[in-house]
Structure formats: structure tokens, C-alpha cells
Amino acid sequence: MSSPAPVVVPLDLFADPADLTRTLVDIPSVSGAEGPIADAIETALRALGRLEVLRLGNSVLARTALERPTRVLLAGHIDTVPIADNVPSVTEGDILRGCGTTDMKSGDAMLLHLAATLENPSRDLTFVFYDCEEIEHERNGLTRIERERPEWLAADLAILGEPTNAQVEAGCQGTAAAAVTVRGRRSHAARSWLGDNAIHGAAEVLNRLRAFPARSVDIDGCLYREGLNAVSISGGVASNVIPDECTVKVNFRFAPDRDADDAVGLLKELFDGFQVDVLDVAAGALPGLSAPAAAEFVAAAGGVAVAKYGWTDVARFAALGIPAVNYGPGDPSLAHTREEWVSMQQIREMTEVLRTFLA
Amino acid sequence: MSSPAPVVVPLDLFADPADLTRTLVDIPSVSGAEGPIADAIETALRALGRLEVLRLGNSVLARTALERPTRVLLAGHIDTVPIADNVPSVTEGDILRGCGTTDMKSGDAMLLHLAATLENPSRDLTFVFYDCEEIEHERNGLTRIERERPEWLAADLAILGEPTNAQVEAGCQGTAAAAVTVRGRRSHAARSWLGDNAIHGAAEVLNRLRAFPARSVDIDGCLYREGLNAVSISGGVASNVIPDECTVKVNFRFAPDRDADDAVGLLKELFDGFQVDVLDVAAGALPGLSAPAAAEFVAAAGGVAVAKYGWTDVARFAALGIPAVNYGPGDPSLAHTREEWVSMQQIREMTEVLRTFLA
């Protein structure tokens, strides 16, 4: 059996990055189905003729080799969360609506446009367009790149095009999830004194959560606010039974001055006396703004950096010793919503800020 | 189409009531499928020739008309919870195992045997064998009898053959169920200070439950212990979302000196500030042991009555102004378990206690 070669969507990387965003949004690329958008990006980058290009699965990498004193890595994921009746895109004046407009095809478009138009940058550049960011860590394109081609990730600064609404968001919080289980003893509800109510026992878990003194930590001028919260609770056997088990799932967003062990240790200590099962933990990323390339970028972007709330792949770069910041168009709180939209003017303005820094 | 007339299982009401229990257990009668056992009971009672018999749905009633100064109503439900590999019955020495052995075919057998063998009782007797006790109130055979033939329920004392393990268990607790809902405001877990965590808010509900001073109330020498408990809790939207709702379902078992309004009022007051939705409420039953017929029965049964824990149909009779007690073979804590069993000797002994009282 033979099938016709797939048609590769042509991308005009020299065009307005807002128009390029629209083209990218209109190529569906839900996690796991990034083949067509990766083909389009690879073809367009190879056509430039100035960059070394590498295809690894559905990730596309490209870099200069200009022997500049510093190298900046510019990265964006090309997948989106599932489409929710919001592809193709819709334009209303300055507003572009659709799946991935915020998270993060506008960031990808900004970086692709710079790859085409920065002919003689002052820094060496590495572009990384990777797949499967919205799903499990093991399938994330960066996981494969780090394992198979780690030399492609070497850099003095990493800029991730995740949405920050025109701010520089430095580093990121860590996140830990755990299940706290309270045990009791069943009995019939009509003879409750023969049992030990596990839901009543969970009051102590909730009381400790309420009393937890969440820190605010200033690092490199960025304020990281911690938060420790129950995100689910469940318990109960039947309407006439005193329950013998109640589970509270907690989520801890911690400042990047704690490492993962410290965060887990805190949870185990706080919930001493209960069963604590760690479900997952990911360290945060220090802002690293004291590194020269990072400080220069913050200056170029207006002089102000704020803390990133939420975990992003900047943590991977921080773990590799590379200062890393988030900088991309769109309001981060719109990510993963059906109503996702981005200002086309903001895409153009942020692209020019990056151009000034890299030129 | 015609089908052969169903075969009615013959019941020997004059035989050993333990043997009769075995026969009844071996006629499956899960709630809603009581036709065959009702047919068997109706046929056997009609064959006695001494009683007025009434069939109402799958309930069977029979009564004497001897112009005695007092009338005792003797009632048992003929349905069981679903069979759990425990029919037919198994005999091991004195032990009879199987679905309904405790709840409450041994009680039915005791009453059927007395219907056959008490030829000249000192009191008028009404026997009520009713269906659908284990399911919703509306389908309960007593609900239909009360609505359509209330004159059949008139009596000076009601004895319900529910399992009491050879004790007289007087009256019963009331029961009330309510959902207590705590509301908050959603936010992303990474920016939890923008939200209001409803699960954390539920700590206050649980703290009030833990601090609730459950009463123990002595009525007619019976000690009713109250209990107010969470029987389920649920809350949570997603692992990265601060939840905006948490619901605690509570169950209140209350002494029969409170009526339903009082119980509901207590719940609303205790959970003031939260949304309280009453799911169901059923008043308890005062023991009524000061009534002459009740006092005489307690004396005949050894002089001691204890409080019934758990709600039973005695509450219906109490609501009709009829003193009502539970008195039947088997350990009540075995009811609804797969391991249900009854002592055959206990069936015989309790039958003789009742005979002495009624003779």
C-alpha cells in the first residue's frame, strides 16, 4: 500500500508574527499529534539555509554557530491541550481567539519569526520547538532531547515562550502532591460509639492546613508566594456506616529556595501521625537573575522581573544550571481555557523586545 | 398464553419453629419478590380456619375476634436484603445460617407457629406479615396497610419480631440525614491566595461534629445514646484547582424524646452559617413501657427492657399511639451481613416466652 505524501503547510516566517500565530493555531497539534506542525516548522527552518536543523521525533531544533561569547536558548512547546470548538482561530480587531493562541503558539510564532529575521545576532541562538509538554513528563520532547542530544541544550540563558503577558517571569515554584490518609474503625451509625470516625479525624488534617504559615520569599527581587492546599477530600462507606477511612489530597506550591526533598520533608512533618503518600513532586527553579545574560535580558525587557507562579519547563533548565525565564504573549490565566485569546499587538511588541536583546 | 399455576410451598406451622425458619429461609424473598413466600404464608394461615385472613399485595394479615380486653399486634417483614450466596440455609449443630435467618425469618417463624398453636389466647391477636421493609418507605407493606386498611393496625401493644437476641428492645432512636455544604471560590492552585478553599472551610463543620455533646437519655429505664456523625465527605475539582465546594453528609441518631422537628432544628443550629439540606428524617419511638400491656410483656420476658439502637418500624406504631417493642431471635448486628445466622434453641425459647405472655 502506498499513500500520497502528506502536504506540508507552508509557513512564512518573515511575515507579521501575529499572522504567523494564526497559521500555527490553524494547524491542530493536540499532544501526541504534532506531526503536521513539526513538519511545517522543520521545512520552514531548513529553507532559511543558515541554521543547523535537527528533527528528533516531533521536536525540531535549530541553532547558529557564530562563535559568539554567549548562547541563548529560545524554547516553545508546539502541542496544545485538546481542542474545545476553538480551532480554527477567529480574529476580532486586535484579538486572536483559539486553542493555543496563549499557550503557546504566539510564543512559537515570536521565536520562529526571530529565527528567520535575526541574520546577524550578537549571541549564538538555539531554537527548540518541542512536543508533548501538556502531558506526562516522560513523553515531553525535552525529556528525549535531554537524554539523547543533551549538547543541544547548552546555553547561558534559556528563554521559554510560555505566556507571561509581556512581563519577565523568572524561575518558577515547585509543586508537590500527596495523599494524607486518616484511618478509623467502622461501625453501624446507630452505634457510633463503637467506631472511630475517620472523617472526624480528618478535621485535624484540615486544621493543620488552615494554620500553615505560607511563606513569601524574595529571591533576586522576585516574590515567591507559597501555598499549601487540600485539592480533594473523600471518605464514606454508606449512609448508615461510620467510615474507617478518609483521604485528603494536598498540593504544595513551594518557593524555589526549597528543593524537592525539603518540600516532601515538610509535608511529612506537618502531617505527622497520618499516612502520607507522595504522589508527585517537581522542584522549582531559582530565577538566576544574577547571571549576566539574565540580567541583561531583564534590563532589555524593561528592568522588572516577577516570580512565575505555576510550574514550567524553566525548572529543567535551572536543574541543568542554566538561568531560565518565561517570556511570552498572552495572559497565563487563559491557558487551558476554552476562551483562550491573545493580543496581536502584544505579539509584535514582545517580538521587538526580544529582537533588541538578541540583535 | 397460559402458564401452570405456581406451586405453593407447604408450611407446617405446628412444627418446631426452628424447622419452620429453615423452610422460610429456603424460599427466596428479596424485597419486591415476596410473592411465593406470601402465598405460602396466606395458604397456611387460611388452612387454620380460625383466623380472619387478609391479603394486601404481598402482605398477609390474620386476626382473632375473641372479644378479649386487650389486643396484641405481632408483626414481621417477610423480605430480605439481596441474597449473597447464602440461600439455601445451612445447619451446623444448633446454628442455622443463611439470608434472613436473623433478619427476620426466625421472628416470622416464631409468630406463625404461635398463630397456629395459640388456640385460646388471653388477648386478641393480629398477625401482620408484610413486604418491602428493607427498601424505601413508600413501598413498605405497612405504608399500604396504614393507608388502605388502618383498622387492622389497632392494638394495645405491638411486638415486632426484629432481631434483639432474646432481649426486649423498646422504642427506637430517630434518624436524620442532612448534607452540609461549604462554599468557597475557585482559583489555580499556583495562586491559591486568590481563591477560598471550601475543603479548608469544612474543617469548621468537622470541628463542630467533634465537639458535639452527644446525650444519653434514660426513658422508662432504657438508655438511648445519641450520635451525630459525618458519614461521607467530598470535595475537589482537579489536582491544580482550589475547590469551591465541599459537602459533608451527616447522620443524626437521636433519642425518642426529640421529635423530627427538634432534630432538624438542632442540625440547622449546629451548622449555622452553612447550607443545610435535610435528606431524610424519621422520628424515633418512645418505649411506652408504662402502658399496661407493655409492662406485662416486659415482666413476662424477664423484667428487663433495653433501648433499641437503630430505626425500626416500631416507630410507626408509636406514631399511631401504640406502645411497641422489638422482640426476635438473632443478633441484630448480624443483620444484612453475609454471615447471618441464628441459634435454633433461641428461636424455641423466645417462642415459649411469647406463648406464656399471650396464652
XYZ file of C-alpha atoms in Angstrom:
718
model
C 0.000 0.000 0.000
C 1.178 3.499 -0.726
C -0.341 6.768 0.333
C 0.277 10.236 -1.043
C 2.990 12.240 0.701
C 1.413 14.499 3.335
C 1.059 18.120 2.358
C 3.314 20.347 4.449
C 1.664 23.631 5.409
C 3.905 26.469 4.213
C 4.929 28.923 6.947
C 6.059 32.441 6.065
C 8.471 33.113 8.921
C 9.215 36.617 7.606
C 5.590 37.696 7.878
C 3.973 39.518 10.801
C 4.350 37.177 13.843
C 0.678 37.753 14.660
C -0.283 36.362 11.225
C 2.152 33.509 11.785
C 0.420 32.777 15.108
C -2.893 32.430 13.275
C -1.363 29.977 10.787
C 0.099 27.875 13.613
C -3.182 27.856 15.556
C -4.970 26.587 12.462
C -2.716 23.504 12.311
C -4.230 21.263 15.043
C -1.489 19.873 17.301
C -3.013 18.296 20.385
C -0.357 16.461 22.417
C 0.652 13.273 20.589
C -0.445 14.553 17.168
C 2.241 17.162 16.444
C 3.479 15.591 13.171
C 1.976 18.170 10.771
C 3.074 21.237 12.764
C 6.572 19.774 13.304
C 6.819 19.097 9.545
C 5.817 22.688 8.794
C 8.328 24.128 11.265
C 11.166 21.842 10.133
C 10.580 22.667 6.456
C 10.470 26.396 7.122
C 13.613 26.402 9.276
C 15.586 24.295 6.780
C 14.540 26.650 3.979
C 16.358 29.501 5.755
C 19.660 27.785 4.922
C 21.543 29.493 7.773
C 20.774 27.157 10.678
C 21.779 23.652 11.661
C 18.461 21.814 11.983
C 17.737 18.612 13.914
C 14.486 16.633 13.926
C 14.008 14.359 16.934
C 10.593 12.696 16.968
C 8.197 15.604 16.660
C 10.635 18.096 18.166
C 12.507 20.461 15.850
C 15.770 22.133 16.898
C 17.842 24.728 15.067
C 20.989 26.646 16.019
C 23.570 29.125 14.869
C 27.315 28.529 15.092
C 28.638 32.108 15.020
C 31.259 31.732 17.776
C 29.563 34.432 19.830
C 30.601 34.785 23.524
C 27.163 33.782 24.810
C 24.414 31.446 23.656
C 20.711 31.977 24.310
C 18.271 29.074 24.073
C 14.753 30.000 22.960
C 12.175 27.296 23.511
C 8.498 26.699 22.953
C 6.248 23.672 23.034
C 4.178 23.078 19.907
C 1.394 20.977 21.410
C -1.894 22.188 22.886
C -4.486 20.866 25.253
C -7.450 19.200 23.498
C -9.354 21.415 21.106
C -12.664 22.679 22.515
C -14.532 24.015 19.477
C -11.828 26.690 19.279
C -9.975 25.779 16.044
C -9.693 27.360 13.540
C -8.888 30.706 15.062
C -11.149 33.747 14.990
C -9.923 37.335 14.646
C -11.790 40.239 16.242
C -9.891 43.512 15.773
C -6.656 43.090 17.728
C -7.828 39.875 19.392
C -6.947 36.428 18.084
C -9.010 33.662 19.677
C -8.415 29.912 19.529
C -6.727 26.867 21.039
C -3.047 27.634 21.597
C -3.264 31.374 20.955
C -1.985 31.936 24.512
C -0.415 28.593 25.344
C 1.773 28.947 23.342
C 1.662 29.294 19.584
C 2.034 33.068 19.890
C 5.325 32.393 21.701
C 6.330 29.901 18.997
C 5.499 32.414 16.269
C 7.582 35.081 18.014
C 10.582 32.722 18.156
C 10.150 31.426 14.576
C 9.961 34.973 13.261
C 13.194 35.868 15.090
C 14.896 32.723 13.723
C 14.176 33.994 10.225
C 14.864 37.696 10.676
C 17.869 37.834 13.043
C 20.523 37.347 10.398
C 23.476 38.529 12.442
C 22.630 38.197 16.153
C 25.080 39.289 18.834
C 24.622 35.975 20.626
C 24.531 32.431 19.365
C 20.979 31.138 19.318
C 19.436 27.716 19.796
C 15.757 27.257 18.991
C 13.856 24.320 20.490
C 10.310 23.583 19.354
C 9.212 20.511 21.306
C 6.220 18.203 21.614
C 4.088 16.717 24.391
C 4.574 19.425 27.022
C 0.947 19.251 28.161
C 1.090 15.581 29.121
C 3.268 13.313 31.220
C 6.917 14.194 31.827
C 8.222 11.021 30.192
C 6.671 11.908 26.815
C 7.771 15.575 26.916
C 10.051 16.296 23.938
C 12.606 17.947 26.245
C 12.949 14.687 28.174
C 14.047 12.943 24.983
C 16.361 15.784 23.925
C 17.972 15.823 27.364
C 18.510 12.066 27.168
C 19.629 11.717 23.528
C 21.126 15.063 22.473
C 21.961 16.970 25.685
C 24.637 19.059 23.884
C 21.801 20.888 22.112
C 20.619 22.290 25.441
C 23.881 24.009 26.427
C 23.315 27.782 26.848
C 23.999 30.803 29.070
C 20.326 31.716 29.307
C 17.093 29.962 28.439
C 14.013 31.929 27.483
C 10.804 29.925 27.412
C 7.969 31.466 25.412
C 5.245 30.456 27.902
C 2.611 33.186 28.345
C 3.589 35.955 30.771
C 1.540 38.861 29.409
C 4.630 40.946 28.473
C 6.370 40.518 31.797
C 9.547 38.594 32.501
C 8.559 35.773 34.849
C 11.670 34.350 36.402
C 12.231 30.836 37.697
C 9.180 29.004 38.945
C 7.602 27.496 42.015
C 7.994 23.839 42.811
C 4.977 21.608 43.211
C 4.333 18.552 45.351
C 1.200 16.424 45.675
C 0.487 13.978 48.459
C -2.395 11.911 49.792
C -2.937 12.157 53.548
C -4.982 9.222 54.803
C -6.836 9.145 58.111
C -7.874 5.756 59.415
C -10.615 4.836 61.858
C -12.880 1.901 62.666
C -16.216 1.090 61.056
C -19.399 0.662 62.999
C -23.119 0.984 62.402
C -24.195 4.633 62.574
C -26.798 3.696 65.198
C -23.948 2.570 67.492
C -21.373 5.146 66.514
C -19.564 4.983 69.863
C -18.314 1.537 68.869
C -16.474 3.040 65.883
C -13.869 5.700 65.265
C -14.952 8.207 62.626
C -12.147 8.772 60.097
C -13.905 11.826 58.609
C -14.000 13.441 62.051
C -10.304 12.547 62.320
C -9.640 14.475 59.106
C -10.574 17.667 60.977
C -7.046 17.624 62.360
C -5.565 17.451 58.836
C -7.702 20.404 57.731
C -6.920 22.359 60.895
C -3.199 21.969 60.220
C -3.692 23.108 56.619
C -5.579 26.191 57.769
C -2.892 27.040 60.309
C 0.020 26.503 57.903
C 2.047 29.727 57.709
C 2.623 30.083 53.966
C 5.874 31.944 53.282
C 6.539 34.751 50.817
C 10.178 34.592 49.759
C 12.105 37.321 47.906
C 14.747 35.928 45.552
C 16.549 38.236 43.129
C 13.756 40.739 43.656
C 11.063 38.205 42.739
C 8.463 37.396 45.370
C 7.522 33.727 45.516
C 4.314 33.105 47.465
C 3.883 29.593 48.758
C 0.564 27.802 49.109
C -0.435 24.519 50.731
C -3.948 23.375 49.976
C -6.344 20.493 50.034
C -7.437 19.901 46.438
C -9.712 16.951 47.172
C -11.230 15.079 50.081
C -13.163 11.844 50.100
C -14.488 9.475 52.700
C -17.594 7.451 53.443
C -18.879 3.899 53.109
C -22.666 4.121 53.252
C -25.216 6.431 54.796
C -25.553 4.237 57.900
C -21.890 3.387 58.469
C -19.236 5.211 60.496
C -16.386 5.415 57.960
C -12.983 3.921 58.604
C -11.018 5.936 56.029
C -10.801 9.493 54.761
C -8.231 10.797 52.276
C -7.203 14.402 51.771
C -5.131 15.166 48.685
C -2.903 18.166 49.188
C -0.975 20.331 46.754
C 2.076 22.276 47.888
C 3.411 25.078 45.696
C 6.774 25.950 47.156
C 9.327 28.677 46.577
C 12.456 27.617 44.675
C 14.704 28.078 47.717
C 13.350 24.681 48.824
C 14.366 21.558 46.953
C 12.059 18.592 46.424
C 13.342 16.720 49.491
C 12.755 19.729 51.677
C 9.195 20.086 50.373
C 8.413 16.417 50.954
C 10.016 16.559 54.394
C 7.789 19.481 55.310
C 4.651 17.589 54.260
C 5.643 14.509 56.251
C 6.387 16.588 59.326
C 3.234 18.690 59.058
C 1.034 15.597 58.777
C 2.905 13.594 61.371
C 0.636 10.883 62.762
C -1.137 10.284 59.444
C -0.211 8.180 56.436
C 1.402 10.472 53.829
C 1.882 9.124 50.293
C 3.764 11.422 47.948
C 2.036 11.373 44.556
C 4.463 13.563 42.659
C 6.985 16.271 43.260
C 8.824 18.641 40.925
C 11.381 21.125 42.148
C 11.015 24.772 41.221
C 13.607 26.950 39.530
C 15.578 29.776 41.055
C 15.244 32.941 38.986
C 19.026 33.078 38.393
C 18.754 36.774 37.571
C 22.246 37.481 38.894
C 23.685 35.656 35.871
C 24.913 38.285 33.370
C 22.865 37.164 30.369
C 19.710 37.029 32.532
C 20.331 40.479 33.995
C 20.871 41.903 30.528
C 17.631 40.398 29.289
C 15.641 41.761 32.221
C 17.134 45.211 31.537
C 16.195 44.929 27.850
C 12.658 43.897 28.783
C 12.024 46.915 30.985
C 14.038 46.195 34.086
C 11.424 44.295 36.051
C 11.093 40.566 36.588
C 8.423 38.900 38.685
C 8.093 35.420 40.081
C 6.452 32.767 37.944
C 3.520 31.154 39.720
C 2.967 27.685 38.404
C 5.469 25.093 37.272
C 7.024 25.334 33.804
C 9.894 23.718 31.942
C 12.201 26.523 33.098
C 12.757 24.183 36.048
C 14.522 21.748 33.690
C 16.944 24.421 32.559
C 17.538 25.593 36.114
C 18.300 21.972 37.029
C 20.889 21.967 34.222
C 22.461 25.101 35.726
C 21.070 27.426 33.059
C 19.340 30.642 34.210
C 15.860 30.494 32.764
C 12.948 32.871 32.424
C 9.471 32.773 30.941
C 8.622 35.447 28.396
C 5.706 35.096 26.020
C 2.497 36.763 24.818
C -0.878 36.183 26.407
C -2.396 36.101 29.864
C -1.210 32.922 31.620
C -4.530 32.585 33.395
C -6.195 31.973 29.995
C -4.073 28.883 29.368
C -6.161 25.697 29.062
C -9.416 27.594 28.883
C -11.860 27.404 26.001
C -11.765 31.218 25.810
C -8.011 31.445 25.122
C -7.042 34.605 23.223
C -4.047 36.830 22.613
C -3.476 40.457 21.584
C -1.810 40.563 18.173
C -0.171 43.875 19.063
C 1.370 42.279 22.147
C 2.915 39.533 19.991
C 4.560 42.172 17.799
C 5.796 44.274 20.728
C 7.286 41.328 22.636
C 8.990 40.125 19.466
C 10.661 43.520 19.135
C 11.834 43.473 22.768
C 13.484 40.108 22.170
C 14.959 41.332 18.881
C 16.596 44.290 20.650
C 18.141 41.969 23.206
C 19.401 39.419 20.690
C 20.378 41.669 17.796
C -50.736 -17.954 26.600
C -51.291 -19.885 29.777
C -48.808 -20.913 32.406
C -49.193 -23.583 35.079
C -50.436 -22.343 38.459
C -47.449 -21.649 40.728
C -46.696 -24.346 43.278
C -47.296 -23.075 46.821
C -44.672 -24.305 49.265
C -46.467 -26.086 52.132
C -45.646 -24.712 55.587
C -46.168 -26.833 58.696
C -46.945 -24.146 61.253
C -47.285 -26.711 64.021
C -43.741 -27.976 63.602
C -40.664 -26.845 65.548
C -40.320 -23.073 64.832
C -36.602 -23.613 64.125
C -37.506 -26.075 61.360
C -40.108 -23.612 60.106
C -37.392 -20.918 59.999
C -35.319 -23.152 57.727
C -38.257 -23.650 55.374
C -38.897 -19.898 55.207
C -35.202 -19.107 54.559
C -35.220 -21.573 51.677
C -37.998 -19.617 49.921
C -36.104 -16.655 48.413
C -37.906 -13.369 49.146
C -35.677 -10.434 48.316
C -37.623 -7.156 48.564
C -40.006 -6.876 45.621
C -40.149 -10.647 45.026
C -42.179 -11.805 48.030
C -44.985 -13.463 46.025
C -44.046 -17.111 46.733
C -43.470 -16.643 50.473
C -46.646 -14.554 50.834
C -48.586 -17.306 49.009
C -47.158 -19.942 51.358
C -47.996 -17.898 54.465
C -51.505 -16.993 53.266
C -52.304 -20.640 52.394
C -51.045 -21.905 55.752
C -52.923 -19.271 57.786
C -56.163 -19.805 55.871
C -55.846 -23.562 56.457
C -56.022 -22.980 60.216
C -59.677 -21.956 59.774
C -59.738 -19.936 62.991
C -58.444 -16.575 61.770
C -59.763 -13.807 59.584
C -57.183 -13.521 56.804
C -56.493 -10.558 54.508
C -54.119 -10.452 51.561
C -52.992 -6.962 50.541
C -50.365 -7.017 47.791
C -47.715 -9.306 49.183
C -48.630 -8.609 52.778
C -50.663 -11.191 54.688
C -52.692 -10.258 57.776
C -54.657 -12.507 60.137
C -56.571 -11.798 63.332
C -58.712 -13.268 66.039
C -62.067 -11.803 67.125
C -62.390 -13.234 70.638
C -63.662 -10.070 72.374
C -60.686 -10.075 74.716
C -59.992 -6.889 76.747
C -56.668 -6.264 75.004
C -55.281 -6.834 71.506
C -51.628 -7.515 70.717
C -50.296 -6.961 67.210
C -47.450 -9.261 66.198
C -45.587 -8.174 63.077
C -42.730 -9.320 60.914
C -41.445 -8.371 57.491
C -41.038 -11.243 55.049
C -38.474 -9.713 52.693
C -34.695 -9.919 52.962
C -31.747 -7.962 51.655
C -30.251 -9.426 48.451
C -29.034 -12.995 48.675
C -25.257 -13.265 48.948
C -24.537 -16.926 48.235
C -26.365 -17.690 51.487
C -29.521 -19.457 50.301
C -30.425 -22.273 50.814
C -29.709 -22.381 54.522
C -27.023 -24.492 56.171
C -27.397 -26.194 59.557
C -24.391 -26.718 61.853
C -25.483 -28.183 65.195
C -27.633 -25.503 66.832
C -26.673 -22.887 64.258
C -28.810 -22.102 61.223
C -27.011 -19.959 58.637
C -28.477 -18.138 55.665
C -30.063 -14.987 54.321
C -32.906 -13.922 56.608
C -32.083 -16.309 59.448
C -31.609 -13.258 61.717
C -33.450 -10.542 59.820
C -36.111 -11.814 60.270
C -37.467 -15.159 59.164
C -36.787 -16.643 62.608
C -39.073 -13.929 64.007
C -41.670 -14.723 61.330
C -41.458 -18.449 62.141
C -41.947 -17.727 65.842
C -45.089 -15.682 65.106
C -46.502 -18.169 62.551
C -46.028 -21.029 64.991
C -47.883 -19.070 67.682
C -50.688 -18.247 65.220
C -51.198 -21.976 64.756
C -50.724 -23.185 68.298
C -52.350 -20.474 70.467
C -55.882 -21.757 70.160
C -57.364 -19.853 73.078
C -55.182 -16.802 73.810
C -55.980 -14.456 76.676
C -55.637 -11.486 74.331
C -56.934 -10.862 70.856
C -54.149 -11.206 68.334
C -53.399 -9.574 64.999
C -50.606 -11.007 62.861
C -49.029 -8.840 60.167
C -46.547 -10.352 57.713
C -45.506 -7.524 55.373
C -43.326 -6.946 52.346
C -40.641 -4.451 51.269
C -39.363 -3.438 54.682
C -35.734 -3.338 53.509
C -36.348 -0.725 50.834
C -37.939 2.682 50.545
C -40.683 3.724 52.940
C -43.257 4.219 50.182
C -43.082 0.554 49.098
C -43.131 -0.835 52.665
C -46.179 -3.059 53.112
C -47.094 -1.285 56.356
C -47.392 2.001 54.442
C -50.083 0.455 52.255
C -51.873 -1.196 55.184
C -51.885 2.079 57.113
C -53.314 3.885 54.093
C -55.893 1.308 52.924
C -56.828 -0.805 55.974
C -55.784 1.188 59.073
C -58.366 -0.611 61.245
C -56.194 -3.727 61.014
C -53.432 -1.948 62.941
C -55.477 -1.081 66.047
C -53.909 -2.696 69.143
C -52.864 -2.130 72.763
C -49.326 -3.331 72.171
C -47.255 -4.056 69.074
C -44.473 -6.605 69.162
C -42.149 -6.532 66.153
C -40.106 -9.695 65.607
C -36.922 -7.823 64.576
C -33.774 -9.451 65.983
C -32.988 -8.491 69.571
C -31.036 -11.570 70.722
C -33.647 -12.559 73.347
C -33.908 -9.115 74.913
C -36.869 -6.767 74.809
C -35.700 -3.721 72.863
C -38.125 -0.907 73.467
C -38.941 2.005 71.210
C -36.198 3.141 68.864
C -33.935 6.043 68.039
C -34.885 8.570 65.411
C -32.648 9.214 62.441
C -31.992 12.316 60.372
C -29.666 12.792 57.418
C -28.516 16.120 56.045
C -25.985 17.499 53.593
C -23.896 20.379 54.892
C -22.345 22.325 52.032
C -19.378 24.649 52.360
C -18.803 27.120 49.539
C -15.619 28.895 48.512
C -14.086 30.396 45.393
C -12.049 28.587 42.740
C -8.561 29.606 41.755
C -5.483 27.987 40.269
C -3.533 26.097 42.928
C -0.424 28.073 41.999
C -2.233 31.271 43.035
C -4.222 29.872 45.918
C -4.455 33.230 47.722
C -6.857 34.364 45.006
C -9.298 31.606 45.972
C -11.157 30.494 49.080
C -10.666 26.805 49.788
C -14.024 25.126 50.545
C -12.321 21.970 51.848
C -10.397 24.048 54.381
C -13.722 25.648 55.269
C -15.137 22.206 56.029
C -12.734 21.984 58.978
C -15.252 24.074 60.887
C -18.051 21.592 60.114
C -15.896 18.700 61.315
C -14.758 20.594 64.393
C -18.393 21.192 65.375
C -19.160 17.492 64.846
C -16.237 16.501 67.053
C -17.311 18.910 69.778
C -20.991 17.901 69.696
C -22.017 16.710 73.161
C -23.982 13.541 72.397
C -26.631 12.905 75.063
C -27.533 9.680 76.793
C -31.192 9.782 77.810
C -32.966 7.427 80.211
C -36.612 6.810 79.312
C -38.651 4.132 81.119
C -35.321 2.654 82.275
C -33.986 2.390 78.716
C -30.804 4.328 77.893
C -30.848 5.965 74.476
C -27.385 7.081 73.334
C -27.357 9.734 70.642
C -24.761 10.051 67.903
C -24.074 12.722 65.301
C -21.620 11.730 62.617
C -20.236 12.561 59.224
C -20.944 9.550 57.001
C -19.401 10.995 53.847
C -17.361 13.943 52.677
C -16.482 15.017 49.172
C -14.853 17.983 47.541
C -12.361 18.775 44.817
C -12.303 19.880 41.192
C -8.863 18.923 39.850
C -5.407 18.454 41.263
C -4.385 22.030 40.385
C -7.569 23.846 41.403
C -8.581 25.348 44.740
C -12.049 23.845 45.211
C -15.147 25.984 45.612
C -17.419 23.373 47.189
C -17.219 20.654 49.818
C -20.148 18.613 51.104
C -20.337 16.727 54.379
C -23.233 14.304 54.789
C -24.192 13.849 58.402
C -26.319 11.263 60.159
C -28.012 12.064 63.461
C -29.368 9.237 65.583
C -31.493 10.875 68.218
C -33.263 9.751 71.345
C -37.071 9.458 71.092
C -37.626 12.362 73.472
C -36.863 14.593 70.473
C -39.317 14.785 67.606
C -38.288 15.189 63.978
C -38.615 18.979 64.025
C -36.422 19.209 67.078
C -33.755 17.035 65.443
C -33.774 19.084 62.241
C -33.689 22.313 64.245
C -30.645 21.088 66.123
C -28.820 20.325 62.850
C -29.648 23.721 61.383
C -28.496 25.487 64.527
C -25.317 23.455 64.884
C -24.296 24.129 61.284
C -25.379 27.759 61.305
C -23.518 29.636 58.583
C -23.505 26.687 56.169
C -26.098 25.424 53.722
C -28.008 22.556 55.386
C -30.219 20.353 53.194
C -32.251 17.757 55.079
C -32.151 14.494 53.107
C -34.486 12.477 55.291
C -35.747 12.337 58.813
C -37.712 9.700 60.729
C -38.818 10.188 64.298
C -37.942 7.575 66.866
C -40.363 5.781 69.147
C -40.745 6.217 72.860
C -40.557 2.864 74.645
C -44.075 3.254 76.051
C -43.295 0.741 78.782
C -45.644 2.425 81.255
C -48.599 1.162 79.188
C -50.102 -1.869 80.996
C -49.772 -4.364 78.139
C -46.160 -3.335 77.570
C -45.260 -3.597 81.239
C -46.842 -7.050 81.407
C -44.854 -8.218 78.394
C -41.563 -6.940 79.809
C -42.354 -8.760 83.062
C -43.112 -11.958 81.114
C -39.863 -11.630 79.175
C -37.666 -11.407 82.258
C -38.337 -7.925 83.559
C -35.673 -6.049 81.626
C -36.055 -3.885 78.530
C -33.236 -2.025 76.814
C -33.194 0.741 74.231
C -33.283 -0.205 70.556
C -30.390 1.292 68.645
C -31.304 1.747 65.020
C -34.607 2.691 63.472
C -37.338 0.055 63.069
C -40.997 0.002 62.189
C -41.875 0.228 65.902
C -41.727 3.971 65.219
C -44.817 3.634 63.033
C -46.777 2.021 65.842
C -45.544 4.587 68.351
C -46.726 7.289 65.941
C -50.169 5.609 65.968
C -50.151 5.772 69.769
C -49.473 2.057 70.212
C -46.709 1.024 72.635
C -44.260 -1.007 70.590
C -41.272 -3.202 71.315
C -38.853 -5.303 69.298
C -38.524 -8.936 70.297
C -36.998 -11.508 67.974
C -34.283 -14.176 67.687
C -30.777 -13.437 66.423
C -28.037 -10.898 66.997
C -29.125 -7.588 65.423
C -25.545 -6.787 64.439
C -25.622 -9.777 62.046
C -28.491 -8.276 60.059
C -27.553 -7.529 56.435
C -24.304 -9.457 56.669
C -23.389 -12.414 54.501
C -22.643 -14.381 57.690
C -26.170 -14.090 59.127
C -27.057 -16.953 61.490
C -29.417 -17.753 64.333
C -29.468 -20.192 67.250
C -32.295 -22.672 66.782
C -32.586 -23.080 70.544
C -33.058 -19.338 70.921
C -35.951 -19.428 68.452
C -37.668 -22.099 70.547
C -37.047 -20.326 73.868
C -38.276 -16.936 72.667
C -41.371 -18.556 71.176
C -42.159 -20.027 74.594
C -41.711 -16.642 76.323
C -44.213 -15.103 73.929
C -46.569 -18.052 74.364
C -46.578 -17.583 78.152
C -47.428 -13.910 77.729
C -50.171 -14.470 75.169
C -51.691 -17.689 76.430
